[in-house]
Short mmCIF file of C-alpha atoms in Angstrom, two decimals:
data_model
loop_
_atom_site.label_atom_id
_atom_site.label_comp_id
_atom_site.label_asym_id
_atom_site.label_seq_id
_atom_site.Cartn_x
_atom_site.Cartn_y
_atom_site.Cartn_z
CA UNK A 25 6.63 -2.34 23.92
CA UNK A 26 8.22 -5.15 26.06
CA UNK A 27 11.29 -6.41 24.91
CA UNK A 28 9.69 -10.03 25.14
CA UNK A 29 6.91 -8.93 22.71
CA UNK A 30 7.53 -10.33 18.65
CA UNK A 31 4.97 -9.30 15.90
CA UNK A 32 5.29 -11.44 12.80
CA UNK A 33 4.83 -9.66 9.73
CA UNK A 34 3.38 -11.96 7.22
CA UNK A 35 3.41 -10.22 3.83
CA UNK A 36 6.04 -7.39 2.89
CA UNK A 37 5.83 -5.28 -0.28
CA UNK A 38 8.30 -4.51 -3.44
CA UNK A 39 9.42 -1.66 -2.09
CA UNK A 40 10.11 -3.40 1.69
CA UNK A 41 6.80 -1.77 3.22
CA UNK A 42 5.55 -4.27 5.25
CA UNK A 43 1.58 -4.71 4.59
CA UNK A 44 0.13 -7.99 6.40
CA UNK A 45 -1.60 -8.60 8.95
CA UNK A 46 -1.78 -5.02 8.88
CA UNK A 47 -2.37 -4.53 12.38
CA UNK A 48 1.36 -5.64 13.13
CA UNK A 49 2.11 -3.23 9.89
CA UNK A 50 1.00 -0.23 11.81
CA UNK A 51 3.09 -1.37 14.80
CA UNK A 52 6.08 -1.32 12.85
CA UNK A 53 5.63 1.94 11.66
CA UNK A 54 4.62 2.91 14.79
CA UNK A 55 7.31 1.29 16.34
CA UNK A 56 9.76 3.48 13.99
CA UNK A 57 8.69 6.60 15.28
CA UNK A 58 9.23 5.16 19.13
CA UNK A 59 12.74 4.10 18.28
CA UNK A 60 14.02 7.37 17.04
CA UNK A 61 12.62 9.84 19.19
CA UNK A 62 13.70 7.45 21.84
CA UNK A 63 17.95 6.79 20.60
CA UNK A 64 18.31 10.06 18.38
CA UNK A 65 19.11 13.25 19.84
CA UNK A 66 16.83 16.33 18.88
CA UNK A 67 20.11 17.99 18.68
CA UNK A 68 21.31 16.02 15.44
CA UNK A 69 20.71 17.90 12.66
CA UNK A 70 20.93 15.92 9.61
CA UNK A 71 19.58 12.10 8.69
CA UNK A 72 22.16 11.45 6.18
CA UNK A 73 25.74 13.08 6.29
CA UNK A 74 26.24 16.15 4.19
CA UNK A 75 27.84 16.57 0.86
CA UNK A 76 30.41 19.11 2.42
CA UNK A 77 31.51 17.95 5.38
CA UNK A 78 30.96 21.37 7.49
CA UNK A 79 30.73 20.09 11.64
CA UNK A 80 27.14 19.34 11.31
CA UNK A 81 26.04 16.42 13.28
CA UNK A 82 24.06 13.63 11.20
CA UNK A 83 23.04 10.38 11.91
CA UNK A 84 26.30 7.64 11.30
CA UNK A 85 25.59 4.11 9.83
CA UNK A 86 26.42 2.47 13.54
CA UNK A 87 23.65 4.55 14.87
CA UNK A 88 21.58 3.22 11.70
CA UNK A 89 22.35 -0.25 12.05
CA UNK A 90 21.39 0.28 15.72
CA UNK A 91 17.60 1.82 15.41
CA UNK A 92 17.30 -1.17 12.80
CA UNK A 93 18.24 -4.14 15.16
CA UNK A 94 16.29 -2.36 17.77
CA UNK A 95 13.16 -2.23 15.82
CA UNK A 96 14.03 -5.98 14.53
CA UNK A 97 13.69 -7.55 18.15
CA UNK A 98 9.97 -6.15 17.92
CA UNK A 99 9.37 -7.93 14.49
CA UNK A 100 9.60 -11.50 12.60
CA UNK A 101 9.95 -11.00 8.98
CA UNK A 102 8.35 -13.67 6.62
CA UNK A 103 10.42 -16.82 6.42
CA UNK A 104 12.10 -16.92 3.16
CA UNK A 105 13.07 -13.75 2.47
CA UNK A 106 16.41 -12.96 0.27
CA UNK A 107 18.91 -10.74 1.45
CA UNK A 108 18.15 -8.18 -0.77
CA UNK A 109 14.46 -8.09 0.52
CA UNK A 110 15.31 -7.80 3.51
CA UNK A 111 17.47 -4.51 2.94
CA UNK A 112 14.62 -2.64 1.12
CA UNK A 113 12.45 -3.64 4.59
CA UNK A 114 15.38 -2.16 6.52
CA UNK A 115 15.86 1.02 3.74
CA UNK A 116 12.05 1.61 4.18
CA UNK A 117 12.06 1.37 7.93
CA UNK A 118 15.11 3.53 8.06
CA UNK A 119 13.14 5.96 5.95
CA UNK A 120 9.95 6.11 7.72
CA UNK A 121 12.43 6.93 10.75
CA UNK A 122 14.34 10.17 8.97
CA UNK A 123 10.74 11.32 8.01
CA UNK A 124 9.38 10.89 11.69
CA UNK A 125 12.29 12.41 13.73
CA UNK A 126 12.12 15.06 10.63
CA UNK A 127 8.41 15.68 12.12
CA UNK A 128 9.04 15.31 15.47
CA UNK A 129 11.76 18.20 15.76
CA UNK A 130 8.98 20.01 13.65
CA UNK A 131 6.28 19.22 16.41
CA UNK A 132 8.53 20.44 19.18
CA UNK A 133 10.01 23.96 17.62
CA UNK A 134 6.05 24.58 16.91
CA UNK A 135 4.34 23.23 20.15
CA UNK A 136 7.01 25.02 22.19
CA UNK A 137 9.73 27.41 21.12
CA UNK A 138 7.37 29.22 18.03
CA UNK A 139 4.67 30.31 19.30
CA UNK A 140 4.88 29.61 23.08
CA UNK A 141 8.13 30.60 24.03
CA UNK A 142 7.47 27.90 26.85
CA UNK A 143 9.89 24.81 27.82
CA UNK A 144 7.54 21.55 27.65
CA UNK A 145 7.32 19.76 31.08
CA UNK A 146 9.91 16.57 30.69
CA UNK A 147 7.91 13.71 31.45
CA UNK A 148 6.60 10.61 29.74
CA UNK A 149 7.68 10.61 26.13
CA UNK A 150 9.57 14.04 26.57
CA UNK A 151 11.82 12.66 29.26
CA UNK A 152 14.48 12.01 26.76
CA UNK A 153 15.16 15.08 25.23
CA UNK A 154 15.89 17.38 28.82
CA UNK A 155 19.31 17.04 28.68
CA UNK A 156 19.36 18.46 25.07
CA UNK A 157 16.37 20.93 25.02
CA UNK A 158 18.37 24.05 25.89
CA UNK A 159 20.83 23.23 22.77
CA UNK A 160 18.04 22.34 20.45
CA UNK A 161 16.20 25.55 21.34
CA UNK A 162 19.84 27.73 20.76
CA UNK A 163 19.83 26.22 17.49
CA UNK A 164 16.49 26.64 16.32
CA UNK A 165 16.39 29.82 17.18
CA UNK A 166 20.20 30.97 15.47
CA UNK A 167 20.25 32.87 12.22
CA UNK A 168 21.28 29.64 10.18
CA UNK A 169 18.26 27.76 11.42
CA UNK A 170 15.54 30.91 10.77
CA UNK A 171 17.11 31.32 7.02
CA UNK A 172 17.02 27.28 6.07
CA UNK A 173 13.22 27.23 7.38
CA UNK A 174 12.85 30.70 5.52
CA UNK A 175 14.21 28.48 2.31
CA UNK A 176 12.60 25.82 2.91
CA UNK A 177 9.18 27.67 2.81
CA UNK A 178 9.61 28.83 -0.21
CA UNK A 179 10.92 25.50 -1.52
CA UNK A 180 7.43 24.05 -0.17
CA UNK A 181 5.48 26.69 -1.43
CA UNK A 182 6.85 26.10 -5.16
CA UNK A 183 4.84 22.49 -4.84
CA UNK A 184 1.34 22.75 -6.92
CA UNK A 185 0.47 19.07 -6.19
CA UNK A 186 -0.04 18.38 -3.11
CA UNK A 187 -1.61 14.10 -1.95
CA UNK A 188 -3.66 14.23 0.56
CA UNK A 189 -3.62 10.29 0.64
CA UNK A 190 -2.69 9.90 4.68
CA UNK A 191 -0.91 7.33 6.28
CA UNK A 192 -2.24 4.18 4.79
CA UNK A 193 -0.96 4.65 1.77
CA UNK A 194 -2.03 3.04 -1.75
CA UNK A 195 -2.55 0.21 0.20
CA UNK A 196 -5.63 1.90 1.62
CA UNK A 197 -6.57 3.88 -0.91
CA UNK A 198 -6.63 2.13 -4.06
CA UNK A 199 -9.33 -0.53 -2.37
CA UNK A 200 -11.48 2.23 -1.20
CA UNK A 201 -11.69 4.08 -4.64
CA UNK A 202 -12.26 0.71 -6.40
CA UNK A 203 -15.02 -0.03 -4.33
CA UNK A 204 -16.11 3.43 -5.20
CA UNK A 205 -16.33 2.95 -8.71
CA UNK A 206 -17.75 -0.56 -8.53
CA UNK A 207 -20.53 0.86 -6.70
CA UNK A 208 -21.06 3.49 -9.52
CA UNK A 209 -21.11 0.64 -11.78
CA UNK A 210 -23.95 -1.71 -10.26
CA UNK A 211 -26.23 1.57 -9.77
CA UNK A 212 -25.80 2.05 -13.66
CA UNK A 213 -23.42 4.96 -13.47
CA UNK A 214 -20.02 5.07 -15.57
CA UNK A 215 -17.26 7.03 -13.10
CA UNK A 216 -15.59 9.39 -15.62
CA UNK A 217 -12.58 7.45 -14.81
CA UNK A 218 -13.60 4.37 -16.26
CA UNK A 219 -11.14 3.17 -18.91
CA UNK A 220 -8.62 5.37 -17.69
CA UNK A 221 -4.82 4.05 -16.71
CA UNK A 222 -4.30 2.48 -13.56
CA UNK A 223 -1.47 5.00 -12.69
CA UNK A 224 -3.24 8.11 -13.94
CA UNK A 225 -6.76 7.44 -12.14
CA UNK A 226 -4.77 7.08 -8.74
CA UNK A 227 -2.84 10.27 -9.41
CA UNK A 228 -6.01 11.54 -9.75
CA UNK A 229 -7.20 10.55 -6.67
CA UNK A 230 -4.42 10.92 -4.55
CA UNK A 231 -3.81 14.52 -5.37
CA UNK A 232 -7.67 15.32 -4.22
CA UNK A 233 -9.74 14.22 -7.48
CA UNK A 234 -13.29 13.04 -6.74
CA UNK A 235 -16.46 11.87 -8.16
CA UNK A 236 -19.72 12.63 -8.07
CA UNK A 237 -21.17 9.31 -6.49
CA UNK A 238 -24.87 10.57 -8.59
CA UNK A 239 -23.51 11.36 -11.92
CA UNK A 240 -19.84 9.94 -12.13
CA UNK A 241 -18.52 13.43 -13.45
CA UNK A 242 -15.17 14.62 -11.59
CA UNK A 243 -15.33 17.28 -9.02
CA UNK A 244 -12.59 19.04 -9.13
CA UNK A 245 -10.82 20.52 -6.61
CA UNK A 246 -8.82 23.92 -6.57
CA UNK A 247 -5.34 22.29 -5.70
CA UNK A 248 -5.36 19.73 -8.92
CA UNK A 249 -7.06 22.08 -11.36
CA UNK A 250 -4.58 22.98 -13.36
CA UNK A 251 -2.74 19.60 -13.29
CA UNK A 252 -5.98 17.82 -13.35
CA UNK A 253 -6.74 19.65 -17.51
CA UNK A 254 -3.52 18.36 -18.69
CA UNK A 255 -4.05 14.95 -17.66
CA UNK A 256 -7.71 14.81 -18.50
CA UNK A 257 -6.18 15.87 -22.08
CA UNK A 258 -3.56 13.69 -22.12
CA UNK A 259 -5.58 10.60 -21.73
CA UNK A 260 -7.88 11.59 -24.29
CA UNK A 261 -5.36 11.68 -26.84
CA UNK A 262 -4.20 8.53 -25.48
CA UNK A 263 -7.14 7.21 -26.61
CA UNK A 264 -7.66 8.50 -29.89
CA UNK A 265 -3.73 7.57 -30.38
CA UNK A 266 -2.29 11.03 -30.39
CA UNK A 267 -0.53 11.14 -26.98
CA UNK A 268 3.24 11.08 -28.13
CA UNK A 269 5.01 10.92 -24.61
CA UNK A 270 8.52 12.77 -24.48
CA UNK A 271 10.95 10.05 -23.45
CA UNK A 272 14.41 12.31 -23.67
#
């Protein structure tokens, strides 16, 4: 992206995502993933500095501030914007950059150093990480690094619900399974989610739930099963005025 290029986002959400015109929206999530791989070494370990300060090399607040002004000569936020709307855009951004440098080490031990055994070829995007591929493979490779992923597995594998909503977001999904249901509706068919809470029908959906476009009965998928029962109980009772939610 040229550094004379702006985008103006037009329309940014509560939680700082920005959302409109949403072609610029993907650019600037886009744009985080460019900015990281491109100033953060693969050989920094951590996003955030540990609890216990042990040598291990993290990403600092300069460096923050740095990928942020970076990414902020690519963008015009709406006009009118407080101070503290503009830190949740920057906490969001900042974010979206931990959880795509996260990936991007993730890419490169599996492309190359799992399964391979093979050192990529340093051109184009990999250019920037030559100088530290020999460290970052060392690492990866070390005792400490094979138990934390060993740990982390089973971590990951303790998760029963699993979204399979993608990279739009809510903002993507909860027009596409309105429009869903409204069809349902003018063809005379009553989407077993009709009626149900706003929050609990996308939970539903965002965790794999479907309907059947013919009948409006769910179809339910092996991953929510279990999860799916309760809930499907829980908002009957809701209903009928027996759900007592546990608030302590």
């Amino acid at each position: 992206m040229g550094d004379d290029i702006k985008f103006n986002i037009d329309e940014v959400a509560e939680d700082g995502e920005p959302i409109a015109p949403e072609q610029n929206a993907r650019k600037f999530i886009n744009q985080c993933g460019v900015i990281v791989r491109d100033n953060i070494p693969i050989t920094i370990r951590e996003w955030n500095k540990p609890k216990v300060d042990q040598g291990v090399s993290y990403v600092d607040e300069r460096s923050k501030n740095l990928l942020w002004d970076t990414l902020m000569s690519h963008f015009n936020l709406p006009k009118g914007l407080t101070d503290g709307q503009r830190l949740k855009v920057k906490q969001f951004a900042l974010k979206k950059m931990a959880t795509q440098f996260q990936s991007w080490k993730k890419r490169l031990y599996s492309d190359y150093i799992k399964a391979k055994k093979k050192t990529p070829e340093f051109t184009g995007a990999l250019e920037k990480i030559k100088d530290h591929w020999d460290a970052f493979v060392e690492y990866k490779e070390s005792d400490e690094a094979l138990e934390r992923s060993r740990k982390n597995k089973i971590n990951a594998e303790k998760k029963q619900c699993h979204h399979v909503l993608g990279t739009g977001g809510y903002k993507r999904g909860v027009p596409k399974w309105e429009a869903a249901e409204a069809k349902m509706l003018a063809e005379g068919v009553i989407p077993k989610t009709a009626g149900w809470p706003e929050r609990s029908r996308n939970w539903f959906y965002v965790h794999g739930g479907k309907l059947d476009p013919a009948t409006g009965e769910i179809i339910e998928k092996a991953d929510l099963k279990t999860d799916s029962d309760a809930l499907f109980e829980a908002i009957e009772d809701a209903r009928k005025g027996l759900f007592q939610p546990e608030r302590e």
